[in-house]
Amino acid sequence: MDLEGVNITPNAFGYFLASLNSGFVPNAGGSQGNLCLGGGIGRHVSQIGSIDSGGEFSISLDLTSVPTPSGPTAVLSGSTWNWQCWHRDKNPTTTSNFTDGLSVVLH
């Protein structure tokens, strides 16, 4: 399974965040965007990447090892996971931003 972020600032860096909970935190971490995740948030830091010139960024997910604050965990059938990409942005100065959140029920 792949995660893909689109319409992101081209040629910037980003990584995906994962959580079992959705949420709403405006301007999280001083960013210009809204964090749509709640509870314990894992970070796909081993898959930090560069957004391409078309504003797209994707990673392959290992559903047996999704990051959480207490360490990697396997996805359980029927569970709902939420993902969002946190990325560098320039609007008009260097800051960060978030993509829209994605919520998926996995079977």
Backbone as JSON Lines, residues from 0, in Angstrom:
{"i":0,"aa":"M","n":[0.85,-1.17,0.0],"ca":[0.0,0.0,0.0],"c":[0.9,1.24,0.0]}
{"i":1,"aa":"D","n":[0.55,2.2,-0.81],"ca":[1.31,3.45,-0.89],"c":[0.48,4.61,-0.37]}
{"i":2,"aa":"L","n":[1.15,5.57,0.24],"ca":[0.54,6.85,0.63],"c":[1.07,7.9,-0.32]}
{"i":3,"aa":"E","n":[0.19,8.76,-0.78],"ca":[0.64,9.81,-1.68],"c":[0.04,11.15,-1.27]}
{"i":4,"aa":"G","n":[0.9,12.15,-1.19],"ca":[0.47,13.52,-0.97],"c":[0.57,14.27,-2.28]}
{"i":5,"aa":"V","n":[-0.41,15.1,-2.58],"ca":[-0.41,15.87,-3.83],"c":[-0.66,17.35,-3.52]}
{"i":6,"aa":"N","n":[-0.34,18.18,-4.48],"ca":[-0.49,19.64,-4.33],"c":[0.32,20.18,-3.16]}
{"i":7,"aa":"I","n":[1.52,19.65,-2.99],"ca":[2.43,20.07,-1.92],"c":[3.46,21.02,-2.54]}
{"i":8,"aa":"T","n":[4.07,21.85,-1.74],"ca":[5.1,22.75,-2.22],"c":[6.2,21.95,-2.93]}
{"i":9,"aa":"P","n":[6.41,22.19,-4.23],"ca":[7.42,21.44,-4.97],"c":[8.84,21.64,-4.41]}
{"i":10,"aa":"N","n":[9.64,20.6,-4.56],"ca":[11.06,20.64,-4.2],"c":[11.31,20.95,-2.73]}
{"i":11,"aa":"A","n":[10.38,20.56,-1.88],"ca":[10.54,20.72,-0.43],"c":[10.69,19.32,0.18]}
{"i":12,"aa":"F","n":[10.85,19.25,1.5],"ca":[10.94,17.98,2.2],"c":[9.7,17.76,3.02]}
{"i":13,"aa":"G","n":[9.35,16.48,3.22],"ca":[8.2,16.16,4.04],"c":[8.27,14.73,4.54]}
{"i":14,"aa":"Y","n":[7.38,14.41,5.46],"ca":[7.21,13.03,5.9],"c":[5.8,12.85,6.42]}
{"i":15,"aa":"F","n":[5.35,11.59,6.43],"ca":[3.99,11.29,6.86],"c":[3.93,11.02,8.35]}
{"i":16,"aa":"L","n":[2.79,11.39,8.92],"ca":[2.46,11.13,10.32],"c":[1.32,10.12,10.33]}
{"i":17,"aa":"A","n":[1.23,9.29,11.37],"ca":[0.18,8.27,11.47],"c":[-0.42,8.27,12.87]}
{"i":18,"aa":"S","n":[-1.72,8.0,12.94],"ca":[-2.39,7.93,14.24],"c":[-3.66,7.1,14.12]}
{"i":19,"aa":"L","n":[-4.04,6.48,15.21],"ca":[-5.32,5.78,15.27],"c":[-6.47,6.76,15.5]}
{"i":20,"aa":"N","n":[-6.15,8.0,15.83],"ca":[-7.17,9.0,16.15],"c":[-7.1,10.19,15.22]}
{"i":21,"aa":"S","n":[-8.26,10.74,14.9],"ca":[-8.3,12.0,14.18],"c":[-8.35,13.12,15.22]}
{"i":22,"aa":"G","n":[-8.11,14.34,14.79],"ca":[-8.14,15.47,15.7],"c":[-8.12,16.76,14.91]}
{"i":23,"aa":"F","n":[-7.94,17.85,15.62],"ca":[-7.82,19.15,14.95],"c":[-6.99,20.07,15.83]}
{"i":24,"aa":"V","n":[-5.8,20.42,15.35],"ca":[-4.92,21.35,16.05],"c":[-4.5,22.42,15.05]}
{"i":25,"aa":"P","n":[-5.05,23.63,15.17],"ca":[-4.67,24.69,14.23],"c":[-3.23,25.14,14.45]}
{"i":26,"aa":"N","n":[-2.52,25.37,13.37],"ca":[-1.15,25.89,13.39],"c":[-0.22,25.08,14.29]}
{"i":27,"aa":"A","n":[-0.36,23.76,14.25],"ca":[0.46,22.87,15.08],"c":[1.94,23.08,14.81]}
{"i":28,"aa":"G","n":[2.72,23.15,15.85],"ca":[4.17,23.3,15.72],"c":[4.59,24.59,15.06]}
{"i":29,"aa":"G","n":[3.71,25.59,15.07],"ca":[4.01,26.87,14.43],"c":[3.81,26.86,12.93]}
{"i":30,"aa":"S","n":[3.19,25.8,12.41],"ca":[2.97,25.71,10.96],"c":[1.82,26.61,10.53]}
{"i":31,"aa":"Q","n":[1.66,26.72,9.23],"ca":[0.54,27.47,8.69],"c":[-0.7,26.61,8.52]}
{"i":32,"aa":"G","n":[-0.56,25.32,8.7],"ca":[-1.67,24.41,8.46],"c":[-2.26,23.84,9.72]}
{"i":33,"aa":"N","n":[-3.22,22.95,9.54],"ca":[-3.92,22.31,10.65],"c":[-3.57,20.83,10.71]}
{"i":34,"aa":"L","n":[-3.21,20.39,11.9],"ca":[-2.96,18.97,12.14],"c":[-4.3,18.29,12.33]}
{"i":35,"aa":"C","n":[-4.58,17.27,11.55],"ca":[-5.86,16.56,11.6],"c":[-5.76,15.24,12.35]}
{"i":36,"aa":"L","n":[-4.67,15.02,13.07],"ca":[-4.46,13.79,13.84],"c":[-4.56,14.1,15.32]}
{"i":37,"aa":"G","n":[-4.9,13.1,16.12],"ca":[-4.97,13.26,17.56],"c":[-4.39,12.05,18.25]}
{"i":38,"aa":"G","n":[-4.35,12.08,19.57],"ca":[-3.82,10.96,20.33],"c":[-2.34,10.77,20.08]}
{"i":39,"aa":"G","n":[-1.89,9.53,20.17],"ca":[-0.49,9.21,19.91],"c":[-0.19,9.27,18.41]}
{"i":40,"aa":"I","n":[0.79,10.07,18.05],"ca":[1.12,10.26,16.64],"c":[2.49,9.68,16.33]}
{"i":41,"aa":"G","n":[2.53,8.77,15.38],"ca":[3.79,8.18,14.93],"c":[4.31,8.96,13.74]}
{"i":42,"aa":"R","n":[5.61,8.88,13.54],"ca":[6.25,9.61,12.45],"c":[7.03,8.65,11.56]}
{"i":43,"aa":"H","n":[6.78,8.73,10.28],"ca":[7.5,7.91,9.3],"c":[8.85,8.57,8.99]}
{"i":44,"aa":"V","n":[9.67,8.8,10.02],"ca":[10.92,9.55,9.85],"c":[11.96,8.79,9.02]}
{"i":45,"aa":"S","n":[11.85,7.48,8.95],"ca":[12.81,6.75,8.1],"c":[12.47,6.92,6.62]}
{"i":46,"aa":"Q","n":[11.34,7.58,6.34],"ca":[10.92,7.78,4.96],"c":[10.75,9.27,4.64]}
{"i":47,"aa":"I","n":[11.57,10.11,5.3],"ca":[11.58,11.53,4.94],"c":[12.0,11.62,3.48]}
{"i":48,"aa":"G","n":[11.31,12.45,2.73],"ca":[11.64,12.51,1.32],"c":[11.45,13.88,0.72]}
{"i":49,"aa":"S","n":[11.84,13.98,-0.52],"ca":[11.74,15.22,-1.27],"c":[10.47,15.2,-2.11]}
{"i":50,"aa":"I","n":[9.71,16.27,-2.03],"ca":[8.52,16.42,-2.87],"c":[9.01,16.74,-4.28]}
{"i":51,"aa":"D","n":[8.43,16.08,-5.27],"ca":[8.92,16.28,-6.64],"c":[8.48,17.63,-7.21]}
{"i":52,"aa":"S","n":[8.94,17.94,-8.41],"ca":[8.66,19.25,-9.02],"c":[7.18,19.44,-9.35]}
{"i":53,"aa":"G","n":[6.41,18.35,-9.36],"ca":[4.96,18.44,-9.59],"c":[4.16,18.54,-8.3]}
{"i":54,"aa":"G","n":[4.86,18.59,-7.14],"ca":[4.17,18.72,-5.86],"c":[3.61,17.42,-5.32]}
{"i":55,"aa":"E","n":[4.24,16.28,-5.69],"ca":[3.78,14.98,-5.21],"c":[4.87,14.28,-4.4]}
{"i":56,"aa":"F","n":[4.43,13.51,-3.41],"ca":[5.33,12.78,-2.52],"c":[4.62,11.5,-2.11]}
{"i":57,"aa":"S","n":[5.31,10.36,-2.2],"ca":[4.69,9.11,-1.8],"c":[5.69,8.23,-1.06]}
{"i":58,"aa":"I","n":[5.12,7.34,-0.23],"ca":[5.91,6.33,0.47],"c":[5.16,5.0,0.38]}
{"i":59,"aa":"S","n":[5.9,3.91,0.5],"ca":[5.29,2.59,0.61],"c":[5.09,2.28,2.09]}
{"i":60,"aa":"L","n":[3.9,1.81,2.42],"ca":[3.6,1.47,3.82],"c":[3.86,0.01,4.08]}
{"i":61,"aa":"D","n":[4.47,-0.27,5.21],"ca":[4.6,-1.64,5.7],"c":[3.56,-1.77,6.8]}
{"i":62,"aa":"L","n":[2.44,-2.42,6.5],"ca":[1.35,-2.5,7.47],"c":[1.65,-3.41,8.65]}
{"i":63,"aa":"T","n":[2.81,-4.06,8.64],"ca":[3.24,-4.84,9.8],"c":[4.12,-4.0,10.73]}
{"i":64,"aa":"S","n":[4.39,-2.75,10.32],"ca":[5.3,-1.91,11.1],"c":[4.98,-0.42,10.91]}
{"i":65,"aa":"V","n":[3.81,-0.01,11.4],"ca":[3.4,1.4,11.33],"c":[3.93,2.1,12.58]}
{"i":66,"aa":"P","n":[4.57,3.27,12.43],"ca":[5.15,3.93,13.6],"c":[4.1,4.47,14.56]}
{"i":67,"aa":"T","n":[4.36,4.29,15.84],"ca":[3.57,4.87,16.93],"c":[4.56,5.42,17.94]}
{"i":68,"aa":"P","n":[4.11,6.24,18.89],"ca":[5.04,6.77,19.9],"c":[5.72,5.68,20.74]}
{"i":69,"aa":"S","n":[5.07,4.52,20.88],"ca":[5.67,3.44,21.68],"c":[6.4,2.41,20.83]}
{"i":70,"aa":"G","n":[6.57,2.7,19.55],"ca":[7.29,1.8,18.66],"c":[6.4,1.28,17.55]}
{"i":71,"aa":"P","n":[6.99,0.63,16.56],"ca":[6.22,0.13,15.42],"c":[5.17,-0.89,15.84]}
{"i":72,"aa":"T","n":[4.04,-0.87,15.15],"ca":[2.96,-1.81,15.45],"c":[2.34,-2.3,14.15]}
{"i":73,"aa":"A","n":[1.78,-3.49,14.2],"ca":[1.08,-4.05,13.04],"c":[-0.36,-3.54,13.02]}
{"i":74,"aa":"V","n":[-0.86,-3.29,11.84],"ca":[-2.24,-2.86,11.66],"c":[-3.16,-4.06,11.9]}
{"i":75,"aa":"L","n":[-4.2,-3.86,12.69],"ca":[-5.17,-4.91,12.94],"c":[-6.33,-4.77,11.96]}
{"i":76,"aa":"S","n":[-6.83,-5.9,11.48],"ca":[-7.95,-5.89,10.55],"c":[-9.13,-5.16,11.17]}
{"i":77,"aa":"G","n":[-9.74,-4.27,10.39],"ca":[-10.89,-3.51,10.86],"c":[-10.54,-2.22,11.57]}
{"i":78,"aa":"S","n":[-9.25,-1.97,11.8],"ca":[-8.86,-0.74,12.48],"c":[-8.85,0.43,11.5]}
{"i":79,"aa":"T","n":[-9.07,1.62,12.04],"ca":[-9.04,2.85,11.25],"c":[-7.76,3.59,11.57]}
{"i":80,"aa":"W","n":[-6.98,3.9,10.55],"ca":[-5.75,4.67,10.7],"c":[-5.89,5.99,9.96]}
{"i":81,"aa":"N","n":[-5.19,6.98,10.46],"ca":[-5.22,8.32,9.89],"c":[-3.79,8.73,9.55]}
{"i":82,"aa":"W","n":[-3.62,9.33,8.38],"ca":[-2.31,9.8,7.95],"c":[-2.39,11.23,7.46]}
{"i":83,"aa":"Q","n":[-1.25,11.92,7.54],"ca":[-1.14,13.28,7.05],"c":[0.34,13.56,6.8]}
{"i":84,"aa":"C","n":[0.62,14.36,5.77],"ca":[2.01,14.71,5.45],"c":[2.33,16.08,6.02]}
{"i":85,"aa":"W","n":[3.42,16.17,6.77],"ca":[3.93,17.44,7.29],"c":[5.11,17.82,6.39]}
{"i":86,"aa":"H","n":[5.08,19.01,5.85],"ca":[6.1,19.38,4.86],"c":[6.54,20.83,5.02]}
{"i":87,"aa":"R","n":[7.72,21.1,4.47],"ca":[8.23,22.47,4.43],"c":[7.37,23.27,3.46]}
{"i":88,"aa":"D","n":[7.23,24.55,3.71],"ca":[6.41,25.4,2.86],"c":[7.05,26.78,2.79]}
{"i":89,"aa":"K","n":[6.69,27.55,1.8],"ca":[7.16,28.92,1.65],"c":[5.95,29.78,1.35]}
{"i":90,"aa":"N","n":[5.47,30.51,2.35],"ca":[4.25,31.26,2.14],"c":[4.2,32.5,3.02]}
{"i":91,"aa":"P","n":[4.84,33.56,2.84],"ca":[5.87,33.83,1.84],"c":[7.27,33.48,2.36]}
{"i":92,"aa":"T","n":[7.42,33.23,3.66],"ca":[8.73,32.85,4.2],"c":[8.71,31.37,4.54]}
{"i":93,"aa":"T","n":[9.87,30.83,4.85],"ca":[9.98,29.4,5.17],"c":[9.21,29.07,6.43]}
{"i":94,"aa":"T","n":[8.36,28.09,6.33],"ca":[7.55,27.59,7.44],"c":[7.24,26.12,7.16]}
{"i":95,"aa":"S","n":[6.23,25.57,7.78],"ca":[5.77,24.22,7.46],"c":[4.26,24.25,7.28]}
{"i":96,"aa":"N","n":[3.74,23.15,6.76],"ca":[2.32,23.05,6.5],"c":[1.94,21.58,6.5]}
{"i":97,"aa":"F","n":[0.66,21.3,6.4],"ca":[0.15,19.93,6.38],"c":[-0.73,19.73,5.15]}
{"i":98,"aa":"T","n":[-0.73,18.5,4.64],"ca":[-1.72,18.13,3.63],"c":[-3.05,17.9,4.34]}
{"i":99,"aa":"D","n":[-4.08,17.64,3.56],"ca":[-5.34,17.17,4.15],"c":[-5.07,15.84,4.82]}
{"i":100,"aa":"G","n":[-5.85,15.51,5.83],"ca":[-5.73,14.22,6.49],"c":[-6.45,13.13,5.7]}
{"i":101,"aa":"L","n":[-6.03,11.89,5.88],"ca":[-6.63,10.73,5.23],"c":[-6.97,9.71,6.29]}
{"i":102,"aa":"S","n":[-8.21,9.23,6.29],"ca":[-8.65,8.22,7.23],"c":[-9.02,6.96,6.45]}
{"i":103,"aa":"V","n":[-8.46,5.8,6.85],"ca":[-8.65,4.55,6.11],"c":[-8.99,3.42,7.08]}
{"i":104,"aa":"V","n":[-10.07,2.68,6.76],"ca":[-10.39,1.45,7.49],"c":[-9.68,0.32,6.76]}
{"i":105,"aa":"L","n":[-8.81,-0.39,7.46],"ca":[-8.0,-1.43,6.84],"c":[-8.56,-2.82,7.14]}
{"i":106,"aa":"H","n":[-8.6,-3.64,6.12],"ca":[-9.15,-5.0,6.27],"c":[-8.11,-6.04,5.97]}
